[in-house]
Short mmCIF file of N, CA, C and O in Angstrom, two decimals:
data_model
loop_
_atom_site.label_atom_id
_atom_site.label_comp_id
_atom_site.label_asym_id
_atom_site.label_seq_id
_atom_site.Cartn_x
_atom_site.Cartn_y
_atom_site.Cartn_z
N MET T 1 24.80 8.83 4.72
CA MET T 1 24.57 9.38 2.84
C MET T 1 25.15 8.00 2.25
O MET T 1 25.31 6.89 2.98
N PRO T 2 23.76 8.83 1.38
CA PRO T 2 23.81 6.82 0.71
C PRO T 2 25.61 6.42 0.19
O PRO T 2 26.01 7.65 -0.19
N ALA T 3 26.08 5.54 -0.46
CA ALA T 3 26.92 4.21 -1.05
C ALA T 3 27.12 4.95 -2.59
O ALA T 3 25.97 4.77 -3.11
N PRO T 4 28.04 5.06 -2.39
CA PRO T 4 28.72 5.53 -4.01
C PRO T 4 27.73 4.01 -5.79
O PRO T 4 28.29 2.86 -4.26
N ASP T 5 27.14 4.59 -6.11
CA ASP T 5 26.61 3.38 -6.94
C ASP T 5 28.17 2.39 -6.94
O ASP T 5 27.18 1.37 -7.09
N ALA T 6 29.57 2.94 -7.29
CA ALA T 6 30.22 2.08 -7.91
C ALA T 6 30.02 0.79 -6.77
O ALA T 6 31.15 -0.03 -6.87
N SER T 7 29.87 1.31 -5.41
CA SER T 7 29.55 -0.04 -4.34
C SER T 7 28.02 -0.99 -4.10
O SER T 7 28.51 -1.35 -3.76
N ILE T 8 27.64 -0.41 -5.60
CA ILE T 8 26.18 -1.41 -5.73
C ILE T 8 25.96 -2.36 -6.50
O ILE T 8 26.91 -2.11 -7.47
N PRO T 9 25.60 -3.12 -6.56
CA PRO T 9 26.12 -4.79 -7.12
C PRO T 9 25.26 -3.87 -8.23
O PRO T 9 24.01 -3.53 -7.70
N GLN T 10 25.08 -4.90 -9.47
CA GLN T 10 25.04 -4.13 -10.55
C GLN T 10 23.35 -4.94 -10.52
O GLN T 10 22.53 -4.18 -11.03
N ARG T 11 23.06 -6.16 -9.81
CA ARG T 11 21.59 -6.29 -9.92
C ARG T 11 21.20 -5.54 -9.22
O ARG T 11 19.48 -5.10 -9.18
N GLU T 12 21.31 -4.34 -8.49
CA GLU T 12 20.39 -3.67 -7.36
C GLU T 12 20.16 -2.37 -8.19
O GLU T 12 19.79 -2.09 -8.28
N LEU T 13 21.43 -1.75 -8.98
CA LEU T 13 21.62 -0.66 -9.70
C LEU T 13 20.28 -0.97 -11.07
O LEU T 13 19.26 0.24 -11.40
N LEU T 14 20.42 -2.25 -11.30
CA LEU T 14 18.84 -2.50 -12.40
C LEU T 14 18.04 -2.22 -11.83
O LEU T 14 16.40 -2.26 -12.50
N ALA T 15 18.40 -3.21 -10.22
CA ALA T 15 16.12 -3.21 -10.63
C ALA T 15 15.72 -1.74 -9.23
O ALA T 15 14.35 -1.31 -9.29
N ARG T 16 16.90 -0.47 -9.22
CA ARG T 16 16.13 0.46 -9.06
C ARG T 16 15.23 1.51 -9.23
O ARG T 16 14.31 0.75 -9.00
N PRO T 17 15.61 0.81 -10.91
CA PRO T 17 14.93 1.47 -11.45
C PRO T 17 12.72 1.21 -11.67
O PRO T 17 11.97 1.43 -11.26
N VAL T 18 12.84 -0.50 -11.57
CA VAL T 18 11.61 -1.40 -11.85
C VAL T 18 10.58 -0.90 -10.38
O VAL T 18 9.59 -0.71 -9.83
N ARG T 19 11.87 -1.10 -9.14
CA ARG T 19 11.32 -0.25 -7.66
C ARG T 19 10.87 0.86 -7.75
O ARG T 19 9.11 1.16 -6.75
N ARG T 20 10.87 1.80 -8.15
CA ARG T 20 11.14 3.51 -8.25
C ARG T 20 9.60 3.22 -8.79
O ARG T 20 8.64 3.98 -8.42
N GLU T 21 9.35 2.73 -10.35
CA GLU T 21 8.28 3.03 -10.80
C GLU T 21 6.29 2.17 -10.74
O GLU T 21 6.03 2.55 -10.15
N ALA T 22 7.45 1.04 -9.35
CA ALA T 22 6.38 0.75 -8.69
C ALA T 22 6.16 0.68 -7.84
O ALA T 22 4.78 1.04 -7.48
N VAL T 23 6.65 1.70 -6.89
CA VAL T 23 6.17 2.60 -5.56
C VAL T 23 5.12 4.10 -6.82
O VAL T 23 4.28 4.18 -5.55
N GLY T 24 6.20 4.69 -7.08
CA GLY T 24 5.28 5.10 -8.10
C GLY T 24 3.48 5.13 -8.37
O GLY T 24 3.18 6.07 -8.22
N ARG T 25 3.67 3.98 -8.51
CA ARG T 25 1.94 3.24 -9.70
C ARG T 25 1.54 3.24 -7.70
O ARG T 25 0.28 3.59 -7.97
N ALA T 26 1.87 2.93 -7.08
CA ALA T 26 1.10 3.01 -6.39
C ALA T 26 0.86 4.44 -5.06
O ALA T 26 -0.26 3.91 -4.08
N LEU T 27 2.13 5.09 -5.33
CA LEU T 27 1.79 6.32 -4.31
C LEU T 27 0.07 7.12 -5.25
O LEU T 27 -0.40 7.82 -4.28
N LYS T 28 0.40 6.96 -6.37
CA LYS T 28 -0.35 7.55 -7.66
C LYS T 28 -1.52 7.17 -6.84
O LYS T 28 -2.74 7.93 -6.97
N ALA T 29 -2.07 5.73 -7.15
CA ALA T 29 -3.18 4.57 -6.60
C ALA T 29 -3.68 5.59 -5.23
O ALA T 29 -4.48 5.29 -4.97
N ALA T 30 -2.93 5.59 -4.03
CA ALA T 30 -3.09 5.52 -3.16
C ALA T 30 -3.66 7.05 -2.83
O ALA T 30 -4.78 7.46 -2.31
N ARG T 31 -3.28 8.37 -3.68
CA ARG T 31 -3.39 9.69 -3.72
C ARG T 31 -5.43 9.37 -4.66
O ARG T 31 -5.65 10.73 -4.21
N ILE T 32 -5.20 8.89 -5.31
CA ILE T 32 -6.76 8.33 -6.12
C ILE T 32 -7.33 8.02 -5.66
O ILE T 32 -9.16 8.73 -5.24
N ALA T 33 -7.51 7.14 -4.74
CA ALA T 33 -8.59 6.30 -3.59
C ALA T 33 -8.34 7.43 -2.33
O ALA T 33 -9.44 7.25 -1.84
N ALA T 34 -7.66 8.80 -1.90
CA ALA T 34 -7.71 9.38 -1.51
C ALA T 34 -8.74 10.65 -1.87
O ALA T 34 -8.75 11.50 -0.66
N SER T 35 -8.33 10.31 -3.28
CA SER T 35 -9.40 11.37 -4.15
C SER T 35 -9.19 12.99 -3.51
O SER T 35 -10.04 13.66 -3.49
N LEU T 36 -7.42 12.50 -4.11
CA LEU T 36 -7.24 13.77 -3.95
C LEU T 36 -6.41 14.32 -5.52
O LEU T 36 -6.13 13.70 -5.70
N ASN T 37 -6.30 15.68 -5.42
CA ASN T 37 -5.46 15.98 -6.78
C ASN T 37 -3.95 16.60 -5.71
O ASN T 37 -3.50 15.74 -5.58
N LYS T 38 -3.24 16.85 -7.35
CA LYS T 38 -1.59 16.59 -7.14
C LYS T 38 -2.10 17.98 -5.94
O LYS T 38 -0.75 17.89 -4.95
N GLN T 39 -1.52 18.60 -5.81
CA GLN T 39 -1.93 20.23 -5.32
C GLN T 39 -2.71 20.04 -4.10
O GLN T 39 -1.83 20.32 -3.16
N GLN T 40 -2.97 18.84 -3.50
CA GLN T 40 -4.41 18.92 -2.70
C GLN T 40 -3.62 17.82 -2.04
O GLN T 40 -3.25 17.83 -0.47
N ALA T 41 -2.56 16.87 -2.08
CA ALA T 41 -1.27 16.00 -2.46
C ALA T 41 -0.14 16.82 -1.26
O ALA T 41 0.27 16.46 -0.40
N VAL T 42 -0.03 17.75 -1.99
CA VAL T 42 1.67 19.04 -1.84
C VAL T 42 1.14 19.05 -0.78
O VAL T 42 1.80 19.49 0.72
N ALA T 43 -0.40 20.56 -0.33
CA ALA T 43 -0.83 21.25 1.09
C ALA T 43 -0.94 20.15 1.56
O ALA T 43 -0.78 19.90 2.99
N ALA T 44 -1.67 18.75 1.87
CA ALA T 44 -1.91 17.51 3.08
C ALA T 44 -0.54 16.79 3.32
O ALA T 44 0.06 16.99 4.50
N SER T 45 0.87 17.26 2.51
CA SER T 45 1.77 16.18 2.53
C SER T 45 3.34 17.00 3.25
O SER T 45 3.40 16.89 3.74
N GLY T 46 3.17 18.11 2.88
CA GLY T 46 4.19 19.04 2.61
C GLY T 46 5.00 18.79 2.06
O GLY T 46 6.29 19.16 1.32
N VAL T 47 4.83 17.30 0.70
CA VAL T 47 5.79 17.56 -0.47
C VAL T 47 5.95 18.16 -1.59
O VAL T 47 4.56 18.81 -1.45
N SER T 48 6.71 18.84 -2.20
CA SER T 48 6.83 19.72 -3.17
C SER T 48 6.42 18.94 -4.57
O SER T 48 6.20 17.92 -4.62
N ARG T 49 5.64 20.22 -5.15
CA ARG T 49 4.51 19.49 -6.38
C ARG T 49 5.58 18.99 -6.96
O ARG T 49 5.40 17.87 -7.74
N HIS T 50 6.99 19.44 -7.12
CA HIS T 50 7.88 18.82 -7.95
C HIS T 50 8.38 17.67 -8.01
O HIS T 50 8.63 16.34 -8.39
N SER T 51 8.36 17.00 -6.29
CA SER T 51 8.78 15.74 -5.61
C SER T 51 8.02 14.70 -5.69
O SER T 51 7.80 13.85 -6.37
N LEU T 52 6.49 15.61 -5.18
CA LEU T 52 4.80 14.74 -6.33
C LEU T 52 5.54 14.39 -7.18
O LEU T 52 4.90 12.46 -7.26
N MET T 53 5.25 14.65 -8.45
CA MET T 53 5.13 14.28 -9.97
C MET T 53 6.48 13.31 -10.18
O MET T 53 7.04 12.27 -10.64
N ARG T 54 7.41 13.59 -9.50
CA ARG T 54 8.53 12.74 -9.88
C ARG T 54 8.84 11.28 -9.14
O ARG T 54 9.42 10.23 -9.57
N LEU T 55 8.72 11.45 -7.30
CA LEU T 55 8.00 9.97 -6.86
C LEU T 55 6.68 9.48 -7.88
O LEU T 55 7.05 8.43 -8.27
N GLU T 56 5.64 10.50 -8.28
CA GLU T 56 4.92 9.27 -9.09
C GLU T 56 4.92 8.90 -9.86
O GLU T 56 4.58 7.40 -11.17
N ALA T 57 6.33 9.19 -10.57
CA ALA T 57 6.83 9.26 -12.53
C ALA T 57 7.27 8.60 -11.75
O ALA T 57 8.17 6.73 -13.01
N GLY T 58 8.04 7.51 -11.12
CA GLY T 58 9.23 7.00 -10.59
C GLY T 58 10.79 7.18 -11.16
O GLY T 58 11.71 5.95 -11.23
N SER T 59 10.70 8.22 -10.81
CA SER T 59 12.34 8.88 -11.16
C SER T 59 12.94 10.01 -10.35
O SER T 59 14.05 10.04 -10.39
N GLY T 60 12.05 9.08 -8.95
CA GLY T 60 12.49 10.10 -7.87
C GLY T 60 13.07 9.26 -6.70
O GLY T 60 12.53 7.64 -6.80
N SER T 61 14.12 9.01 -5.77
CA SER T 61 14.37 8.43 -4.67
C SER T 61 13.61 8.53 -3.57
O SER T 61 13.45 10.05 -3.02
N MET T 62 12.44 8.01 -2.91
CA MET T 62 11.79 8.48 -2.23
C MET T 62 13.00 8.40 -0.36
O MET T 62 13.05 6.85 -0.13
N ASN T 63 12.33 8.78 0.77
CA ASN T 63 12.88 8.52 1.89
C ASN T 63 12.09 8.62 2.84
O ASN T 63 10.90 8.56 2.51
N LEU T 64 12.33 8.09 3.32
CA LEU T 64 11.00 7.32 4.87
C LEU T 64 9.81 8.75 5.10
O LEU T 64 8.82 8.45 4.96
N ASP T 65 10.74 9.73 5.63
CA ASP T 65 10.06 10.70 5.74
C ASP T 65 9.56 11.05 4.59
O ASP T 65 7.88 11.36 5.09
N ARG T 66 9.41 11.39 3.88
CA ARG T 66 8.43 11.58 2.67
C ARG T 66 7.23 10.27 2.44
O ARG T 66 6.05 10.45 2.64
N LEU T 67 7.61 9.26 2.32
CA LEU T 67 6.56 8.24 2.43
C LEU T 67 5.97 8.40 3.92
O LEU T 67 4.42 8.33 2.88
N TRP T 68 6.23 8.66 4.67
CA TRP T 68 5.57 8.36 6.05
C TRP T 68 3.85 10.20 5.67
O TRP T 68 3.06 9.87 5.96
N SER T 69 5.12 11.36 5.31
CA SER T 69 3.98 12.11 5.16
C SER T 69 2.81 12.23 3.96
O SER T 69 1.98 12.66 4.03
N LEU T 70 3.60 11.26 3.02
CA LEU T 70 2.36 10.77 2.01
C LEU T 70 1.25 10.07 2.36
O LEU T 70 0.17 10.22 2.30
N ALA T 71 1.83 8.53 3.08
CA ALA T 71 0.42 7.67 3.31
C ALA T 71 -0.24 8.29 4.30
O ALA T 71 -1.67 8.43 4.44
N ARG T 72 0.17 9.52 5.61
CA ARG T 72 -0.53 10.02 6.48
C ARG T 72 -1.65 10.89 5.49
O ARG T 72 -2.69 11.26 5.11
N ALA T 73 -0.86 12.12 4.88
CA ALA T 73 -2.26 12.30 4.03
C ALA T 73 -2.97 12.11 3.15
O ALA T 73 -4.07 12.20 2.20
N TYR T 74 -2.92 10.28 2.76
CA TYR T 74 -3.32 9.62 1.72
C TYR T 74 -4.47 9.21 3.19
O TYR T 74 -5.65 7.45 2.66
N GLY T 75 -4.56 9.48 4.08
CA GLY T 75 -4.82 8.26 4.45
C GLY T 75 -5.46 5.85 4.30
O GLY T 75 -5.46 5.56 5.58
N THR T 76 -4.14 6.48 4.68
CA THR T 76 -2.93 5.17 4.79
C THR T 76 -1.88 4.79 5.52
O THR T 76 -1.43 5.73 6.30
N THR T 77 -1.28 3.70 5.38
CA THR T 77 0.15 3.01 6.36
C THR T 77 1.27 3.51 4.94
O THR T 77 0.97 2.86 4.15
N PRO T 78 2.33 3.30 5.51
CA PRO T 78 3.21 2.98 4.26
C PRO T 78 3.85 2.14 4.17
O PRO T 78 3.74 1.58 3.29
N SER T 79 3.58 1.26 5.55
CA SER T 79 2.94 -0.87 4.95
C SER T 79 2.31 -0.33 4.07
O SER T 79 2.92 -2.12 2.68
N ALA T 80 1.79 -0.58 3.99
CA ALA T 80 -0.35 -0.83 2.29
C ALA T 80 0.41 0.11 1.13
O ALA T 80 0.51 -0.32 0.34
N ILE T 81 1.40 1.06 1.57
CA ILE T 81 1.86 1.68 -0.43
C ILE T 81 2.76 1.03 -0.86
O ILE T 81 2.84 0.54 -1.96
N LEU T 82 3.99 0.58 0.45
CA LEU T 82 5.34 -0.55 -0.31
C LEU T 82 4.37 -1.38 -0.40
O LEU T 82 4.90 -2.72 -1.33
N ALA T 83 3.50 -2.75 0.06
CA ALA T 83 3.01 -4.40 -0.56
C ALA T 83 2.23 -2.91 -1.68
O ALA T 83 2.36 -4.92 -2.57
N ALA T 84 1.60 -2.35 -1.77
CA ALA T 84 0.81 -1.88 -3.15
C ALA T 84 2.51 -1.76 -4.50
O ALA T 84 2.16 -3.52 -5.12
N ALA T 85 3.37 -1.20 -3.76
CA ALA T 85 4.63 -1.28 -4.90
C ALA T 85 4.36 -3.11 -4.86
O ALA T 85 5.37 -3.52 -5.73
N GLU T 86 4.97 -3.58 -3.99
CA GLU T 86 5.79 -5.18 -3.90
C GLU T 86 4.39 -6.43 -4.02
O GLU T 86 5.44 -7.42 -4.99
N ALA T 87 3.70 -5.88 -4.84
CA ALA T 87 2.04 -6.47 -5.52
C ALA T 87 2.89 -6.81 -6.83
O ALA T 87 2.34 -7.90 -7.67
N ASP T 88 3.36 -5.54 -7.67
CA ASP T 88 3.52 -5.25 -8.90
C ASP T 88 4.42 -6.59 -9.63
O ASP T 88 5.58 -6.45 -8.69
N PRO T 89 4.87 -7.13 -10.34
CA PRO T 89 4.68 -8.65 -10.66
C PRO T 89 6.99 -8.53 -11.13
O PRO T 89 7.33 -9.22 -10.76
N ASP T 90 6.82 -7.07 -11.86
CA ASP T 90 8.05 -6.57 -11.88
C ASP T 90 8.72 -6.58 -10.54
O ASP T 90 9.82 -6.98 -10.48
N ALA T 91 8.32 -5.97 -10.18
CA ALA T 91 8.93 -5.83 -8.19
C ALA T 91 9.90 -6.07 -7.93
O ALA T 91 10.09 -6.40 -6.98
N ALA T 92 8.80 -7.64 -7.78
CA ALA T 92 8.50 -8.60 -6.69
C ALA T 92 9.43 -9.22 -7.60
O ALA T 92 10.04 -10.39 -6.90
N GLU T 93 9.87 -9.13 -8.70
CA GLU T 93 10.36 -10.65 -9.20
C GLU T 93 12.21 -9.59 -8.85
O GLU T 93 13.61 -10.51 -8.41
N THR T 94 12.42 -9.23 -8.57
CA THR T 94 13.24 -7.99 -8.01
C THR T 94 13.82 -7.79 -6.52
O THR T 94 14.67 -8.23 -6.13
N LEU T 95 12.43 -9.53 -6.62
CA LEU T 95 13.61 -9.31 -4.41
C LEU T 95 13.78 -10.98 -4.41
O LEU T 95 14.45 -11.11 -3.48
N LYS T 96 13.98 -11.20 -5.32
CA LYS T 96 14.06 -13.14 -5.87
C LYS T 96 15.61 -12.73 -5.50
O LYS T 96 15.83 -11.93 -6.35
N PRO T 97 16.01 -14.23 -4.70
CA PRO T 97 16.74 -14.19 -4.83
C PRO T 97 18.49 -14.32 -5.86
O PRO T 97 17.61 -15.10 -6.79
#
């Protein structure tokens, strides 16, 4: 079970939307590189259309199972998707101490 937001440091709470948006852009780029539209991605991954739309928009939180399912459907790896998100300058900034 996730920790309640009250127990999470403010810096981490502020970083969440930045990181989620970077992952969303990375997911969308991976889907496009795989030449899949959203409907095809849903069919190939088992992730719901609503979830996929939220994830790509950066408004959803992703669990590891979804990440692996999407990576497989896109012909890539979870680490490649995360590396693309980490390459985003704003997201990379959230990793600094």
